[in-house]
Amino acid sequence: MAAMPPHSLLSFGMFLNLNGFAEKLLSNETSARWLFRLTSGVEISTEGGNISTVAGKLSLPLKPFTALESLFHEIQFSCSEGIDLRTEAIELGIMHLLITCLKIFGHLEPFISIDQNSVGKPIASAIYLEKSRDHDLYYMAKGTGFGTGSIASNWDVDQLLIVQQIEESHINAILNVITSFLEYDKSTYLSLDTRVKDTISTILKKLALLFKESNFVVFINNCLRNDSVLDIAHHIPMYQSLLNVVRNIAKWPTLIPLLAPDVTSSEGSDGVVDFIKNLKSCIEIYLGRLRPSKKGTFKNGDKMIDEEDQDRKNIASLIPNILTTLEIVENGIASYRNVNEDMPTLVNTNADINEEQHDGDSDQNYVAKMRSLQFDTYCITTETDENETIFNVRYHYASAVRSAIANGSDSGSSERARRLAQEAAALSNSLPLSASSSVFVRCDEERLDIMKVIVTGPSGTPYANGCFEFDTYFPPEYPNVPMQITLITTGNHTVRFNPNLYNEGKVCLSILNTWVGRPEEKWSPQTSNFLQVLVSIQSLILVSEPYFNEPGYERSYNTPHGQQASLEYSANIRQATVRWAMLEQLRNPPSGFEDVIQSHFAMKRSEILKQCQNWREEYEDIVKNHSKKASKAFVNSLELLKKHINKLQEELKKL
């Protein structure tokens, strides 16, 4: 990003037309002088030093915004001078420009001007073009993938984080300007006559139109619906600013409809209230996971974290703001609804779903039933009085845990403890859940670094409705190295369910550093997390044609040989899925997942039986009418499939 980025330069020029802005800017003569020199293309100060270095890389481009924030804050909405100032800001297109910049930094589509003659459109285009050029150099890594055959990349995670920091500083500055624009003294406002209040209402209606047309509230919702504490912890100032904006919007009845859910929307928006509640829940779960035990150490086995730990304090500092904002928004919506009976009713997505309302919709019933089973703790280990760790269930990494305890590395670091708490908080709210495929996690009651996972096979794949068990261990070096994960559902090491899932349990993924990939696909301590790994397994490994996951085999995808090989491969996977991911799981459900297995197969019984029947009929048709495709291996897979289906039917009858 340039020393004086285009949006700062354009904003500075527009703000100078605003009454009182120049005086406010000149209140700090030194920074004002540096700013004027920088906007003129001069990067050397009168003292001979580099202006950006002397003033700080972030401060000068933000100076126009901080000065405007100070001006709005000093001259509040509830006085006549404040009304004139805000009217001028609307008419000059300043608020239009600010919201445009916010959208671009929020990586939404470029702003489309409401008024074709407005100054907003060319400004937005200029900024967007500049951002498009930046996009060629910096982009967000996916963090997942198998590799592309090339390990060359110009992606630099450190540079990416610097760019994100700069962008976020501008987002915060703009949000703070909007907050100060909306601030008012309530007692003064109540004393105003009706004519003045009507003038204020007119200004706010124009602002509401800008918010609505620019999808400003969509930007707010996208940020607030974030349930990754790991990500939230890196952006505390932005979340404080977001909550401040929401709180001030909620104080104005004219703007309240922007925050209410639109139940008529085809997307079924839930409104800001539910997003704030979810944000609060995530943070409380995280802080609860960090609570020390009676021994003075954290339950995950890591060394004790000082109660004054700054990272924890920063996250905890959001709670008062969240509670205050939530109360103001709920009260504002309730008050508005009392006056406007046709206002949409709030939708509470966290409320228990009445299954009787969805008797005709098995998918919704499944999601409603399984949601509460997704994340939980289980007594995987027990610590004896002699400080010996006993494993109560089969766990692949038991020896690795004991070895870490023996050599003294098990305590890890405070950073590891924080990250584990953040991972647990994110998993408790973010795990994939659908009738097609879901993920379930059990974390040890005493140690956050020990987890077990069930992934249900996605519909339309040879893994459909099977339950695949994985063991996960976060080693002492985490997050500098990825977690370790092993497939347990291997038919006693007899089945290789996928080219990326070995029969000994190895999971090959770039993000786990177990497969060659581009730098942006590999594990990054700053940007990667366990949820990405789980989604990668679910969507990149458990696919409809797993044969072509084998490196090089994709070249035969559209060839007769490739399709025949894929057919035989999937036939074997299907029979193995029925045998080991269905039948065996019903007979011997993994410890901690008994309720998941019982509920999954009970609710999916009819679907699974129909699915198995379709598989059998499809293969019988191939054997009967397409004998050239029916190799000896294929016929053998069919016979095994029929055998396993018969046994599965008997087990399902017991549910």
XYZ file of C-alpha atoms in Angstrom:
655
model
C 0.000 0.000 0.000
C 1.354 3.425 -0.937
C 2.517 5.926 1.701
C -0.675 7.901 1.004
C -3.210 5.432 -0.416
C -5.773 6.689 -2.958
C -8.763 6.523 -0.629
C -6.955 8.603 2.018
C -5.932 11.166 -0.575
C -9.455 11.426 -2.007
C -11.007 11.539 1.450
C -8.624 14.279 2.541
C -9.602 16.410 -0.447
C -13.312 15.970 0.222
C -13.061 16.524 3.972
C -11.382 19.906 3.423
C -14.702 21.143 1.990
C -16.406 20.410 5.294
C -16.891 23.378 7.586
C -14.543 23.178 10.572
C -12.423 20.283 9.279
C -9.353 22.343 8.387
C -9.315 23.961 11.818
C -9.580 20.579 13.501
C -6.783 19.194 11.332
C -4.508 22.130 12.141
C -4.936 21.589 15.870
C -1.839 19.417 15.481
C 0.369 21.554 13.265
C 3.232 19.069 12.937
C 1.151 16.150 11.682
C -0.905 18.510 9.495
C 2.272 19.821 7.889
C 3.535 16.291 7.273
C 0.155 15.295 5.843
C 0.097 18.213 3.392
C 3.632 17.398 2.245
C 2.760 13.728 1.813
C -0.376 14.491 -0.225
C 1.777 16.702 -2.444
C 4.035 13.755 -3.197
C 6.856 14.916 -0.917
C 7.963 12.130 1.441
C 10.853 14.030 3.054
C 10.151 16.247 6.061
C 11.617 19.729 6.456
C 14.076 18.187 8.918
C 15.336 15.836 6.204
C 13.837 12.582 7.488
C 11.318 10.310 5.808
C 7.837 11.460 6.836
C 6.337 7.964 6.951
C 9.171 6.724 9.142
C 9.037 9.677 11.524
C 5.239 9.777 11.803
C 4.670 6.031 11.762
C 3.528 3.921 8.841
C -0.119 3.864 9.881
C -0.811 7.261 11.421
C -0.648 9.803 8.575
C -2.993 8.046 6.094
C -5.473 7.788 8.983
C -5.132 11.433 9.997
C -8.030 12.733 7.818
C -10.357 10.162 9.378
C -9.293 10.726 12.976
C -9.670 14.488 12.490
C -13.186 14.023 11.085
C -14.071 11.687 13.947
C -12.898 14.304 16.426
C -14.934 17.003 14.660
C -18.146 14.956 14.752
C -17.507 13.969 18.358
C -16.976 17.579 19.405
C -20.063 18.868 17.578
C -22.746 16.288 18.323
C -25.945 15.639 16.414
C -28.222 17.115 19.065
C -27.201 20.756 18.477
C -27.995 22.986 15.502
C -24.332 23.247 14.497
C -24.069 19.455 14.574
C -27.149 19.117 12.381
C -25.678 21.506 9.809
C -22.349 19.668 9.885
C -23.960 16.283 9.230
C -26.234 17.668 6.535
C -23.148 18.992 4.797
C -21.358 15.628 5.172
C -24.282 13.879 3.478
C -24.642 16.434 0.673
C -20.910 16.519 -0.083
C -20.897 12.729 -0.481
C -18.554 12.228 2.469
C -20.658 9.542 4.131
C -21.144 7.945 0.725
C -17.377 7.789 0.299
C -16.758 6.383 3.786
C -19.219 3.537 3.286
C -17.722 2.844 -0.137
C -14.247 2.547 1.373
C -15.595 0.274 4.087
C -17.131 -2.061 1.532
C -13.914 -2.287 -0.422
C -11.786 -2.977 2.639
C -14.414 -5.519 3.658
C -13.764 -7.281 0.317
C -17.326 -6.889 -0.895
C -18.262 -5.857 -4.426
C -17.475 -2.244 -5.447
C -20.062 0.352 -4.521
C -22.717 1.134 -7.121
C -23.722 4.748 -6.783
C -27.340 5.491 -5.936
C -27.113 8.817 -7.743
C -25.401 8.443 -11.106
C -24.218 12.043 -10.841
C -22.822 11.456 -7.378
C -19.139 11.817 -6.646
C -19.239 8.383 -5.016
C -19.125 6.312 -8.180
C -15.873 7.552 -9.775
C -14.196 7.608 -6.371
C -15.253 4.054 -5.673
C -14.030 2.960 -9.093
C -10.643 4.564 -8.557
C -10.210 2.920 -5.177
C -11.448 -0.430 -6.450
C -9.006 -0.429 -9.355
C -6.162 0.267 -6.960
C -7.315 -2.585 -4.723
C -7.558 -4.877 -7.751
C -3.917 -4.213 -8.527
C -3.016 -4.984 -4.922
C -4.950 -8.239 -5.182
C -2.449 -9.538 -7.725
C 0.232 -9.371 -5.050
C -1.597 -10.247 -1.832
C -4.384 -12.723 -1.345
C -5.775 -14.868 1.415
C -4.456 -18.417 1.300
C -7.052 -21.160 1.353
C -5.022 -23.181 3.814
C -6.231 -26.456 2.348
C -5.556 -28.644 -0.634
C -3.537 -31.529 -1.933
C -0.961 -29.535 -3.856
C -0.808 -28.621 -7.524
C 2.468 -30.163 -8.560
C 4.223 -26.846 -8.023
C 5.635 -25.580 -4.758
C 6.570 -22.134 -6.073
C 4.595 -19.153 -4.835
C 5.032 -15.447 -4.225
C 2.652 -15.668 -1.267
C 4.218 -14.210 1.858
C 2.197 -14.703 5.039
C 4.110 -12.003 6.911
C 3.440 -9.486 4.153
C -0.183 -10.581 4.048
C -0.580 -9.922 7.766
C 0.977 -6.468 7.367
C -1.480 -5.619 4.590
C -4.375 -6.928 6.686
C -3.216 -4.828 9.634
C -3.147 -1.696 7.480
C -6.572 -2.442 6.005
C -8.041 -3.102 9.424
C -6.664 0.164 10.791
C -8.563 1.988 8.040
C -11.730 -0.021 8.734
C -11.509 0.941 12.405
C -10.960 4.597 11.542
C -13.995 4.675 9.238
C -16.200 2.852 11.749
C -15.170 5.363 14.409
C -16.146 8.236 12.101
C -19.594 6.694 11.551
C -19.981 6.214 15.305
C -19.114 9.851 16.021
C -21.507 10.960 13.257
C -24.364 9.211 15.099
C -23.469 10.278 18.639
C -25.857 12.627 20.436
C -26.742 13.880 23.888
C -30.094 12.336 24.763
C -31.247 15.043 27.185
C -30.469 17.776 24.655
C -32.190 15.843 21.880
C -35.369 15.375 23.933
C -35.552 19.118 24.515
C -35.518 19.900 20.780
C -38.724 21.016 19.097
C -40.516 18.822 16.580
C -39.233 20.739 13.548
C -35.595 20.149 14.491
C -36.270 16.490 15.232
C -37.866 16.148 11.800
C -34.720 17.624 10.245
C -32.578 15.072 12.083
C -34.920 12.311 10.942
C -34.524 13.444 7.328
C -30.730 13.286 7.617
C -30.903 9.819 9.144
C -33.238 8.575 6.412
C -30.666 9.625 3.823
C -27.965 7.840 5.803
C -30.182 4.756 6.149
C -30.608 4.707 2.375
C -26.832 4.794 1.955
C -26.461 1.970 4.462
C -29.121 -0.104 2.750
C -27.983 0.413 -0.833
C -24.341 -0.241 0.048
C -25.058 -3.414 2.073
C -23.348 -1.789 5.042
C -25.347 -3.966 7.435
C -24.272 -7.035 5.452
C -20.692 -6.051 6.220
C -21.537 -5.745 9.929
C -23.345 -9.092 9.944
C -20.478 -10.816 8.148
C -18.094 -9.643 10.856
C -20.359 -10.351 13.818
C -21.309 -13.849 12.660
C -17.654 -14.838 13.001
C -17.434 -17.674 15.526
C -13.673 -18.173 15.413
C -12.175 -16.884 18.656
C -8.766 -17.303 17.021
C -9.754 -14.719 14.427
C -11.600 -12.471 16.881
C -8.541 -12.372 19.154
C -6.510 -10.895 16.298
C -9.073 -8.154 15.616
C -10.218 -6.878 19.014
C -10.134 -3.138 18.070
C -12.273 -3.791 14.996
C -14.892 -5.662 17.016
C -14.967 -2.887 19.602
C -15.551 -0.395 16.775
C -18.233 -2.588 15.180
C -20.145 -2.877 18.435
C -19.910 0.882 18.953
C -21.430 1.489 15.519
C -24.244 -1.011 16.102
C -25.001 0.494 19.501
C -25.280 4.007 18.071
C -27.411 2.855 15.140
C -29.792 1.211 17.617
C -30.280 4.488 19.493
C -32.034 6.049 16.504
C -35.579 4.736 15.774
C -35.145 5.742 12.122
C -32.212 3.324 11.756
C -33.525 0.441 13.887
C -35.092 -1.466 10.929
C -31.570 -1.947 9.550
C -30.705 -4.141 12.534
C -33.883 -6.214 12.633
C -34.051 -9.568 10.834
C -35.889 -9.628 7.549
C -38.050 -12.733 7.809
C -39.363 -12.149 4.290
C -35.875 -12.515 2.850
C -35.188 -15.672 0.869
C -31.870 -15.899 2.707
C -33.620 -15.964 6.076
C -31.490 -13.303 7.759
C -31.375 -13.723 11.524
C -30.580 -10.138 12.423
C -27.796 -8.530 14.408
C -29.168 -9.688 17.771
C -28.474 -13.361 17.119
C -25.007 -12.636 15.766
C -24.109 -10.652 18.885
C -25.449 -13.427 21.118
C -23.370 -15.975 19.245
C -20.290 -13.760 19.553
C -20.859 -13.547 23.300
C -21.251 -17.317 23.547
C -17.993 -17.975 21.673
C -16.002 -15.651 23.907
C -17.512 -17.046 27.106
C -16.684 -20.590 26.009
C -13.115 -19.539 25.266
C -12.674 -17.808 28.621
C -14.198 -20.816 30.355
C -11.690 -23.125 28.669
C -8.861 -20.962 30.005
C -10.103 -21.054 33.593
C -7.396 -22.580 35.827
C -8.023 -25.674 37.920
C -7.556 -25.980 41.671
C -3.939 -26.983 41.145
C -3.259 -23.638 39.474
C -2.766 -25.100 36.021
C -5.136 -25.136 33.117
C -7.171 -28.247 32.538
C -5.571 -28.845 29.172
C -2.300 -29.672 30.899
C -0.460 -26.551 29.795
C 1.468 -24.356 32.183
C -0.566 -21.812 34.066
C -1.322 -18.586 32.254
C -1.072 -15.409 34.283
C -4.507 -13.985 35.041
C -3.219 -10.681 33.740
C -2.353 -12.222 30.396
C -2.959 -9.436 27.904
C -4.462 -11.601 25.194
C -7.075 -12.998 27.554
C -7.808 -9.555 28.970
C -8.298 -8.138 25.483
C -10.842 -10.784 24.559
C -12.589 -10.456 27.915
C -12.813 -6.696 27.341
C -15.347 -7.347 24.571
C -17.911 -8.789 26.991
C -19.060 -5.472 28.583
C -19.367 -3.895 25.135
C -21.304 -6.906 23.856
C -23.717 -6.872 26.806
C -24.327 -3.132 26.553
C -24.809 -3.281 22.790
C -27.120 -6.275 23.027
C -29.316 -4.539 25.601
C -29.541 -1.330 23.564
C -30.336 -3.167 20.318
C -33.000 -5.380 21.905
C -34.604 -2.415 23.678
C -34.493 -0.351 20.504
C -36.158 -3.083 18.453
C -38.783 -3.693 21.147
C -39.605 0.025 21.364
C -39.832 0.341 17.614
C -42.079 -2.712 17.394
C -44.471 -1.212 19.917
C -44.952 1.716 17.572
C -44.757 -0.253 14.315
C -46.691 -3.490 14.639
C -45.767 -4.617 11.125
C -42.075 -4.848 11.983
C -40.609 -8.344 11.406
C -40.456 -10.570 14.474
C -37.036 -11.541 15.757
C -35.928 -15.029 14.848
C -33.996 -16.847 17.557
C -31.741 -19.359 15.818
C -30.441 -20.582 19.160
C -33.865 -21.636 20.376
C -34.729 -25.303 20.435
C -36.508 -26.314 17.264
C -39.839 -27.983 17.789
C -39.466 -31.237 15.921
C -43.235 -31.601 15.621
C -43.223 -28.596 13.292
C -40.901 -30.433 10.920
C -42.365 -33.926 10.838
C -42.509 -33.699 7.069
C -38.922 -32.589 6.713
C -36.437 -35.263 7.760
C -33.424 -33.096 6.935
C -34.514 -30.391 9.363
C -35.320 -33.015 11.971
C -31.849 -34.470 11.599
C -30.125 -31.107 11.998
C -32.300 -30.216 14.993
C -31.558 -33.521 16.710
C -27.830 -33.682 15.993
C -26.933 -30.071 16.759
C -26.681 -30.633 20.502
C -24.473 -33.704 19.933
C -21.835 -32.024 17.796
C -19.329 -30.899 20.415
C -18.877 -32.241 23.918
C -16.284 -33.382 26.420
C -15.559 -36.989 27.325
C -13.347 -38.663 29.909
C -10.674 -39.858 27.494
C -7.942 -39.674 30.145
C -7.713 -39.836 33.920
C -4.846 -38.496 35.998
C -3.985 -40.611 39.031
C -2.786 -39.307 42.384
C 0.727 -40.230 41.234
C 0.278 -37.859 38.235
C 0.119 -40.806 35.855
C -2.124 -40.338 32.808
C -4.436 -43.290 32.182
C -6.311 -43.611 28.884
C -9.885 -44.805 29.346
C -10.482 -45.413 25.642
C -8.432 -46.508 22.674
C -6.387 -43.528 21.505
C -3.829 -43.638 18.707
C -1.525 -41.008 20.192
C -1.452 -42.364 23.753
C 2.255 -43.209 23.512
C 3.056 -39.739 22.138
C 1.239 -38.125 25.070
C 3.043 -40.310 27.604
C 6.376 -39.565 25.928
C 5.734 -35.812 26.107
C 4.867 -36.137 29.792
C 7.999 -38.183 30.452
C 10.402 -35.750 28.773
C 8.771 -32.687 30.325
C 7.574 -31.111 27.077
C 3.890 -31.794 27.727
C 3.307 -28.435 29.412
C 3.818 -26.628 26.110
C 3.490 -22.846 26.090
C 0.967 -20.197 27.037
C 0.449 -19.550 23.308
C -0.478 -23.210 22.878
C -2.975 -22.962 25.734
C -4.613 -19.907 24.207
C -4.808 -21.465 20.772
C -6.296 -24.688 22.132
C -8.943 -22.709 24.005
C -9.667 -20.745 20.837
C -9.908 -23.945 18.796
C -12.330 -25.486 21.299
C -14.495 -22.359 21.356
C -14.652 -22.267 17.553
C -15.468 -25.972 17.274
C -18.314 -25.669 19.769
C -20.128 -23.315 17.380
C -18.737 -23.850 13.886
C -18.653 -27.563 13.087
C -20.327 -28.466 9.765
C -23.832 -29.818 10.287
C -26.244 -30.910 7.575
C -28.279 -33.917 6.581
C -25.702 -34.536 3.853
C -22.557 -34.596 6.007
C -21.595 -33.508 9.517
C -18.654 -33.416 11.911
C -18.766 -34.373 15.605
C -15.981 -33.771 18.134
C -15.251 -35.062 21.623
C -12.593 -33.282 23.650
C -10.998 -34.768 26.739
C -12.448 -33.376 29.965
C -9.006 -32.547 31.360
C -6.894 -31.883 28.264
C -7.814 -29.733 25.285
C -4.965 -31.242 23.265
C -6.668 -34.647 23.027
C -9.698 -34.969 20.756
C -11.644 -37.598 18.852
C -13.715 -36.888 15.734
C -16.515 -38.476 13.715
C -17.089 -37.329 10.118
C -20.202 -38.621 8.364
C -19.696 -39.365 4.684
C -21.229 -36.814 2.279
C -24.247 -37.719 0.162
C -23.469 -38.694 -3.410
C -20.137 -40.293 -2.509
C -19.050 -43.891 -1.801
C -18.777 -42.773 1.834
C -22.391 -41.573 2.132
C -23.840 -41.892 5.652
C -20.831 -43.820 6.940
C -19.272 -42.705 10.237
C -15.495 -42.277 10.029
C -13.571 -41.942 13.278
C -10.355 -39.925 13.671
C -7.984 -39.371 16.606
C -6.372 -35.951 16.983
C -3.455 -34.758 19.092
C -2.104 -31.222 19.396
C 1.624 -31.716 20.135
C 3.628 -29.467 22.494
C 4.979 -27.504 19.503
C 1.473 -26.531 18.354
C 0.593 -24.047 16.794
C 4.041 -23.799 15.220
C 3.352 -27.252 13.794
C -0.055 -28.660 12.797
C -2.072 -31.059 14.886
C -1.642 -34.784 14.238
C -4.675 -36.685 12.982
C -5.163 -40.374 12.202
C -8.064 -42.296 10.678
C -9.228 -45.041 13.043
C -11.904 -46.501 10.750
C -9.589 -48.650 8.632
C -11.090 -52.133 9.001
C -8.287 -53.086 11.372
C -5.769 -51.637 8.905
C -7.149 -53.647 5.969
C -8.883 -50.867 4.019
C -7.404 -47.854 2.286
C -10.511 -45.709 2.009
C -8.900 -43.068 -0.187
C -5.563 -42.286 -1.857
C -5.231 -39.683 0.904
C -6.324 -42.054 3.701
C -3.861 -44.884 4.230
C -4.837 -48.219 5.756
C -2.549 -47.510 8.720
C -4.543 -44.302 9.296
C -2.282 -41.642 7.788
C -4.164 -38.591 6.496
C -2.511 -36.820 3.559
C -3.307 -33.119 3.351
C -1.169 -30.132 2.496
C -2.471 -28.228 5.507
C -1.189 -31.039 7.761
C 2.212 -30.892 6.038
C 1.741 -34.560 5.127
C 1.519 -33.798 1.421
C 3.538 -31.587 -0.904
C 1.744 -28.353 -1.676
C 2.174 -24.688 -2.394
C 3.186 -22.531 0.602
C -0.295 -21.049 0.922
C -1.780 -24.562 1.110
C 0.463 -25.702 3.954
C 0.059 -25.141 7.678
C 0.487 -21.562 8.865
C 0.666 -20.855 12.629
C -0.979 -17.488 12.017
C -3.845 -18.401 9.694
C -4.533 -22.162 9.863
C -6.810 -23.958 12.317
C -8.351 -27.338 13.104
C -11.706 -26.469 11.553
C -9.979 -26.011 8.185
C -8.500 -29.492 8.536
C -11.887 -31.044 9.316
C -13.583 -29.286 6.411
C -10.732 -30.390 4.128
C -11.270 -34.024 5.078
C -15.003 -33.680 4.613
C -14.925 -31.892 1.263
C -11.560 -32.673 -0.359
C -11.003 -36.304 0.632
C -14.486 -37.800 1.013
C -15.403 -37.049 -2.607
C -17.630 -38.703 -5.199
C -14.773 -40.209 -7.256
C -11.898 -40.820 -4.830
C -9.861 -42.790 -7.377
C -8.827 -39.534 -9.041
C -7.361 -38.177 -5.795
C -4.305 -40.287 -6.578
C -1.636 -37.943 -8.016
C -1.493 -38.221 -11.793
C -4.705 -40.224 -12.120
C -6.716 -37.103 -12.885
C -5.213 -37.210 -16.399
C -7.293 -40.317 -17.121
C -10.532 -38.770 -15.857
C -12.323 -38.672 -19.219
C -10.872 -41.900 -20.584
C -12.554 -45.339 -20.647
C -9.682 -46.770 -18.618
C -9.995 -44.054 -15.980
C -13.751 -44.421 -15.648
C -13.489 -48.214 -15.376
C -10.782 -47.972 -12.728
C -12.822 -45.387 -10.816
C -15.906 -47.625 -10.941
C -13.999 -50.573 -9.474
C -12.337 -48.384 -6.844
C -15.646 -46.873 -5.694
C -17.308 -50.307 -5.606
C -14.722 -51.485 -3.100
C -15.096 -48.279 -1.057
C -18.877 -48.663 -0.949
C -18.794 -52.191 0.430
C -16.087 -51.188 2.920
C -18.165 -48.189 4.011
C -21.160 -50.421 4.728
C -18.963 -52.972 6.522
C -16.747 -50.711 8.630
C -18.328 -47.226 8.727
C -21.898 -48.457 9.251
C -22.195 -52.051 10.444
C -19.139 -52.013 12.711
C -20.038 -48.603 14.149
C -23.514 -49.850 15.056
C -22.123 -52.959 16.723
C -19.233 -51.217 18.481
C -19.846 -47.461 18.616
C -16.722 -45.400 19.401
C -16.498 -44.346 23.039
C -17.965 -40.900 23.551
C -19.990 -41.072 20.337
C -22.600 -43.641 21.339
C -25.373 -41.034 21.220
C -24.161 -39.759 17.846
C -24.114 -43.239 16.290
C -27.506 -44.165 17.734
C -29.202 -40.949 16.603
C -27.505 -40.807 13.201
C -28.506 -44.293 12.116
C -31.957 -44.121 13.710
C -32.840 -40.935 11.845
C -31.136 -42.012 8.626
C -32.365 -45.617 8.637
C -34.780 -45.335 5.705
C -32.377 -43.242 3.667
C -29.489 -45.649 4.278
C -31.539 -48.704 3.307
C -32.658 -46.991 0.109
C -29.093 -45.892 -0.615
C -27.768 -49.436 -0.162
C -30.528 -50.836 -2.348
C -29.634 -48.355 -5.101
C -25.953 -49.292 -4.865
C -26.768 -52.991 -5.133
C -29.178 -52.543 -8.049
C -26.715 -50.318 -9.908
C -23.949 -52.912 -9.649
C -26.235 -55.848 -10.429
C -27.302 -54.050 -13.604
C -23.659 -53.579 -14.599
C -22.913 -57.282 -14.046
C -26.007 -58.319 -15.990
C -25.991 -55.868 -18.902
C -22.454 -54.486 -19.089
C -20.271 -57.515 -18.534
C -17.157 -55.796 -19.902
C -17.225 -53.441 -16.917
C -17.692 -56.285 -14.440
C -14.159 -57.353 -13.599
C -13.457 -60.062 -11.050
C -12.661 -57.411 -8.421
C -15.906 -55.595 -9.209
C -18.001 -58.757 -8.869
C -16.271 -59.551 -5.587
C -17.104 -56.067 -4.270
C -20.743 -56.599 -5.244
C -20.945 -59.916 -3.389
C -19.415 -58.366 -0.284
C -21.783 -55.405 -0.557
C -24.849 -57.659 -0.640
C -23.547 -59.640 2.323
C -22.906 -56.510 4.400
C -26.265 -54.962 3.467
C -28.132 -58.017 4.757
C -26.344 -57.756 8.098
C -26.853 -53.990 8.209
C -30.601 -54.431 7.762
C -30.693 -56.655 10.828
C -28.786 -54.114 12.923
C -30.975 -51.228 11.800
C -34.095 -53.152 12.828
C -32.815 -53.101 16.410
C -32.882 -49.284 16.583
